[in-house]
Amino acid sequence: DAGITQSPRHKVTETGTPVTLRCHQTENHRYMYWYRQDPGHGLRLIHYSYGVKDTDKGEVSDGYSVSRSKTEDFLLTLESATSSQTSVYFCAISESGSPGNEQFFGPGTRLTVL
Amino acid sequence: QKEVEQNSGPLSVPEGAIASLNCTYSDRGSQSFFWYRQYSGKSPELIMSIYSNGDKEDGRFTAQLNKASQYVSLLIRDSQPSDSATYLCAGDQGGKLIFGQGTELSVKP
């Protein structure tokens, strides 16, 4: 998985609790991304980062926040989890942005919100 | 939001045949396109990228891009049962990848 780890790999939580997912890379790539994947919706971008402390919103950012204090770590936080946030979350990294935006994905985190 | 569209399938081909996967996109500004393979329960794996009109070959895989008609295709020659997976097409829109919903491919022995 191109030197990308995600933690935890599985998590079950209750509605209203905060949840933080971590993505860690050892490739020293500048760009990092968080996606969610749901049946019928495919992969959708939540937030992305183009450098330390530089982040921006994606297509489905409501209810999520991110932080990147180091090149290697990109955190995704659900401030108050809802059942609609039950999904598989993937982190991806890219050495360059557009146009040669080859992204490599981590193993994913399966999140269930009860 | 500009779109990337794929037939969801499933597409079933016999072992040894050519599998043809297609994708259309709406954003004429997209310059780069990517094909990912995703096995059930696993993460997407990049298998091809293509940036210019024409064909790009890598082993059994050939990606084709036609910017005038706004379509991208992936051909898999000599299909193997191990090629059975979901194939995702993605286009770059200003640094963000927009993914199609994927086409499920089943290769029958």
Tab-separated table of C-alpha atoms in Angstrom:
chain	number	residue	atom	x	y	z
A	1	ASP	CA	0.000	0.000	0.000
A	2	ALA	CA	2.799	2.419	-0.986
A	3	GLY	CA	3.894	3.149	2.589
A	4	ILE	CA	0.488	4.252	3.820
A	5	THR	CA	-1.128	3.048	7.013
A	6	GLN	CA	-4.510	3.876	8.475
A	7	SER	CA	-5.659	3.480	12.042
A	8	PRO	CA	-7.831	2.113	13.339
A	9	ARG	CA	-8.739	-0.408	10.638
A	10	HIS	CA	-12.143	-1.054	12.151
A	11	LYS	CA	-14.194	1.000	14.565
A	12	VAL	CA	-17.678	0.790	15.994
A	13	THR	CA	-18.949	3.859	17.794
A	14	GLU	CA	-22.182	5.430	18.931
A	15	THR	CA	-24.050	8.390	17.524
A	16	GLY	CA	-22.841	11.677	18.958
A	17	THR	CA	-19.336	10.561	19.918
A	18	PRO	CA	-16.210	12.122	18.417
A	19	VAL	CA	-14.055	9.940	16.199
A	20	THR	CA	-10.578	10.542	14.792
A	21	LEU	CA	-9.074	8.505	11.977
A	22	ARG	CA	-5.374	8.661	11.263
A	23	CYS	CA	-3.472	8.348	8.016
A	24	HIS	CA	0.308	7.959	8.155
A	25	GLN	CA	2.657	7.909	5.163
A	26	THR	CA	6.354	7.188	4.836
A	27	GLU	CA	6.695	8.439	1.231
A	28	ASN	CA	7.130	12.145	2.040
A	29	HIS	CA	4.413	13.006	-0.498
A	30	ARG	CA	3.032	16.519	-0.393
A	31	TYR	CA	-0.636	15.759	-1.106
A	32	MET	CA	-2.948	13.725	1.081
A	33	TYR	CA	-6.649	12.983	0.673
A	34	TRP	CA	-9.548	11.517	2.613
A	35	TYR	CA	-12.324	9.689	0.744
A	36	ARG	CA	-15.371	7.767	1.776
A	37	GLN	CA	-16.768	4.876	-0.230
A	38	ASP	CA	-20.407	3.900	-0.095
A	39	PRO	CA	-22.490	1.538	-2.233
A	40	GLY	CA	-24.165	3.503	-5.008
A	41	HIS	CA	-21.934	6.544	-4.516
A	42	GLY	CA	-18.472	5.319	-5.299
A	43	LEU	CA	-15.453	7.160	-3.919
A	44	ARG	CA	-16.127	10.720	-2.792
A	45	LEU	CA	-13.545	13.262	-1.649
A	46	ILE	CA	-14.036	14.602	1.894
A	47	HIS	CA	-11.000	16.837	2.440
A	48	TYR	CA	-7.515	17.096	1.084
A	49	SER	CA	-4.189	18.649	2.022
A	50	TYR	CA	-1.580	20.223	-0.219
A	51	GLY	CA	1.004	20.761	2.496
A	52	VAL	CA	1.507	21.036	6.240
A	53	LYS	CA	-1.353	23.084	7.688
A	54	ASP	CA	-2.806	23.566	4.171
A	55	THR	CA	-6.167	21.869	3.708
A	56	ASP	CA	-9.295	22.323	1.649
A	57	LYS	CA	-12.780	20.884	1.356
A	58	GLY	CA	-13.911	18.209	-1.017
A	59	GLU	CA	-17.302	17.150	-2.274
A	60	VAL	CA	-18.719	15.828	1.032
A	61	SER	CA	-16.998	17.817	3.795
A	62	ASP	CA	-19.979	18.603	6.046
A	63	GLY	CA	-19.561	16.997	9.472
A	64	TYR	CA	-15.839	16.383	9.008
A	65	SER	CA	-12.697	18.312	9.872
A	66	VAL	CA	-9.044	17.583	9.164
A	67	SER	CA	-5.644	18.545	10.409
A	68	ARG	CA	-2.126	18.109	9.128
A	69	SER	CA	0.630	19.205	11.508
A	70	LYS	CA	3.324	17.008	9.963
A	71	THR	CA	4.001	15.892	6.410
A	72	GLU	CA	3.449	12.261	7.297
A	73	ASP	CA	0.162	12.507	9.207
A	74	PHE	CA	-3.328	13.533	8.094
A	75	LEU	CA	-6.139	13.262	10.615
A	76	LEU	CA	-9.856	13.087	9.867
A	77	THR	CA	-12.229	13.985	12.712
A	78	LEU	CA	-15.941	13.399	12.967
A	79	GLU	CA	-16.885	15.870	15.701
A	80	SER	CA	-20.187	14.168	16.484
A	81	ALA	CA	-20.647	10.948	14.545
A	82	THR	CA	-23.974	10.201	12.851
A	83	SER	CA	-25.285	6.989	11.312
A	84	SER	CA	-24.949	8.548	7.846
A	85	GLN	CA	-21.178	8.574	8.401
A	86	THR	CA	-21.058	4.793	8.517
A	87	SER	CA	-18.739	4.051	5.638
A	88	VAL	CA	-15.337	2.842	4.532
A	89	TYR	CA	-12.779	5.636	4.702
A	90	PHE	CA	-9.700	5.661	2.508
A	91	CYS	CA	-6.663	7.872	2.723
A	92	ALA	CA	-4.643	8.539	-0.423
A	93	ILE	CA	-1.351	10.256	-1.157
A	94	SER	CA	0.099	11.894	-4.247
A	95	GLU	CA	3.529	13.267	-4.992
A	96	SER	CA	2.203	15.949	-7.325
A	97	GLY	CA	-1.089	17.677	-7.837
A	98	SER	CA	-2.751	18.299	-11.158
A	99	PRO	CA	-2.195	17.176	-13.835
A	100	GLY	CA	-0.083	14.131	-12.946
A	101	ASN	CA	-2.199	13.343	-9.930
A	102	GLU	CA	-1.445	9.656	-9.421
A	103	GLN	CA	-2.934	8.800	-6.070
A	104	PHE	CA	-2.096	5.759	-3.977
A	105	PHE	CA	-4.510	4.457	-1.406
A	106	GLY	CA	-4.163	3.173	2.114
A	107	PRO	CA	-5.867	-0.023	3.333
A	108	GLY	CA	-9.005	1.728	4.576
A	109	THR	CA	-10.923	2.085	7.835
A	110	ARG	CA	-14.355	0.554	8.222
A	111	LEU	CA	-16.415	2.789	10.512
A	112	THR	CA	-19.798	1.820	11.898
A	113	VAL	CA	-21.872	4.404	13.761
A	114	LEU	CA	-24.691	2.851	15.775
B	1	GLN	CA	-19.794	18.961	-10.055
B	2	LYS	CA	-18.594	17.517	-13.331
B	3	GLU	CA	-19.171	13.783	-13.678
B	4	VAL	CA	-17.392	10.601	-14.598
B	5	GLU	CA	-19.707	7.782	-15.627
B	6	GLN	CA	-19.229	4.058	-16.008
B	7	ASN	CA	-21.546	1.140	-16.632
B	8	SER	CA	-21.856	-0.653	-13.308
B	9	GLY	CA	-21.948	-4.078	-14.919
B	10	PRO	CA	-21.404	-6.765	-14.040
B	11	LEU	CA	-19.417	-7.448	-17.166
B	12	SER	CA	-18.798	-11.136	-17.636
B	13	VAL	CA	-16.152	-12.465	-20.034
B	14	PRO	CA	-14.653	-15.933	-20.523
B	15	GLU	CA	-11.063	-16.605	-19.551
B	16	GLY	CA	-8.681	-15.614	-22.349
B	17	ALA	CA	-11.048	-13.070	-23.890
B	18	ILE	CA	-10.613	-9.300	-24.126
B	19	ALA	CA	-12.475	-7.295	-21.507
B	20	SER	CA	-13.456	-3.776	-22.538
B	21	LEU	CA	-14.311	-1.225	-19.862
B	22	ASN	CA	-15.588	2.213	-20.748
B	23	CYS	CA	-15.874	5.583	-19.056
B	24	THR	CA	-17.211	8.970	-20.151
B	25	TYR	CA	-16.553	12.327	-18.568
B	26	SER	CA	-18.205	15.717	-18.732
B	27	ASP	CA	-15.384	18.124	-17.818
B	28	ARG	CA	-13.511	19.071	-20.978
B	29	GLY	CA	-10.831	20.631	-18.774
B	30	SER	CA	-9.750	17.261	-17.388
B	31	GLN	CA	-6.249	16.421	-18.571
B	32	SER	CA	-5.417	13.221	-16.731
B	33	PHE	CA	-7.270	9.965	-16.330
B	34	PHE	CA	-6.662	6.939	-14.196
B	35	TRP	CA	-7.842	3.351	-13.939
B	36	TYR	CA	-7.931	1.655	-10.557
B	37	ARG	CA	-8.653	-1.978	-9.749
B	38	GLN	CA	-10.418	-2.798	-6.493
B	39	TYR	CA	-10.837	-6.305	-5.179
B	40	SER	CA	-13.733	-6.905	-2.811
B	41	GLY	CA	-12.895	-5.625	0.664
B	42	LYS	CA	-9.611	-4.079	-0.480
B	43	SER	CA	-8.398	-0.600	-1.371
B	44	PRO	CA	-8.178	0.773	-4.938
B	45	GLU	CA	-4.934	-0.013	-6.743
B	46	LEU	CA	-3.668	2.219	-9.565
B	47	ILE	CA	-3.140	0.190	-12.738
B	48	MET	CA	-2.999	2.774	-15.546
B	49	SER	CA	-2.746	6.510	-16.041
B	50	ILE	CA	-3.185	8.318	-19.356
B	51	TYR	CA	-2.662	11.968	-20.183
B	52	SER	CA	-2.785	12.310	-23.964
B	53	ASN	CA	-5.017	11.158	-26.794
B	54	GLY	CA	-4.389	7.679	-28.097
B	55	ASP	CA	-3.396	4.377	-26.605
B	56	LYS	CA	-1.082	3.479	-23.753
B	57	GLU	CA	-0.088	-0.128	-23.261
B	58	ASP	CA	1.275	-1.827	-20.158
B	59	GLY	CA	1.455	-5.593	-20.321
B	60	ARG	CA	-2.043	-6.994	-20.819
B	61	PHE	CA	-3.615	-3.588	-20.198
B	62	THR	CA	-4.275	-0.851	-22.765
B	63	ALA	CA	-5.786	2.493	-21.846
B	64	GLN	CA	-7.360	4.610	-24.565
B	65	LEU	CA	-8.214	8.292	-24.342
B	66	ASN	CA	-10.330	10.269	-26.823
B	67	LYS	CA	-10.652	13.851	-25.620
B	68	ALA	CA	-12.842	14.935	-28.541
B	69	SER	CA	-15.452	12.318	-27.643
B	70	GLN	CA	-14.726	12.550	-23.906
B	71	TYR	CA	-14.258	8.898	-23.247
B	72	VAL	CA	-11.633	6.701	-21.695
B	73	SER	CA	-11.447	2.956	-21.999
B	74	LEU	CA	-9.445	0.089	-20.565
B	75	LEU	CA	-8.820	-3.112	-22.484
B	76	ILE	CA	-7.634	-6.219	-20.683
B	77	ARG	CA	-6.246	-8.853	-23.030
B	78	ASP	CA	-6.100	-12.557	-22.190
B	79	SER	CA	-8.401	-12.003	-19.211
B	80	GLN	CA	-7.735	-14.186	-16.187
B	81	PRO	CA	-9.998	-15.125	-13.260
B	82	SER	CA	-7.640	-13.043	-11.098
B	83	ASP	CA	-8.750	-9.970	-13.075
B	84	SER	CA	-12.214	-10.311	-11.528
B	85	ALA	CA	-12.646	-7.063	-9.599
B	86	THR	CA	-14.290	-3.666	-9.777
B	87	TYR	CA	-12.544	-1.196	-12.075
B	88	LEU	CA	-12.761	2.489	-11.226
B	89	CYS	CA	-12.222	5.272	-13.743
B	90	ALA	CA	-11.137	8.683	-12.438
B	91	GLY	CA	-10.529	12.059	-14.033
B	92	ASP	CA	-8.492	14.902	-12.611
B	93	GLN	CA	-10.388	18.150	-12.091
B	94	GLY	CA	-8.040	20.844	-10.875
B	95	GLY	CA	-6.115	18.571	-8.553
B	96	LYS	CA	-9.081	16.538	-7.352
B	97	LEU	CA	-9.919	13.097	-8.693
B	98	ILE	CA	-13.545	12.497	-9.609
B	99	PHE	CA	-14.372	8.800	-9.663
B	100	GLY	CA	-16.957	6.868	-11.583
B	101	GLN	CA	-18.981	4.313	-9.663
B	102	GLY	CA	-16.958	1.449	-11.051
B	103	THR	CA	-17.582	-1.496	-13.347
B	104	GLU	CA	-17.625	-4.990	-11.870
B	105	LEU	CA	-15.746	-7.467	-14.061
B	106	SER	CA	-16.171	-11.212	-13.744
B	107	VAL	CA	-13.836	-13.517	-15.680
B	108	LYS	CA	-15.225	-17.047	-15.923
B	109	PRO	CA	-12.815	-20.015	-16.144
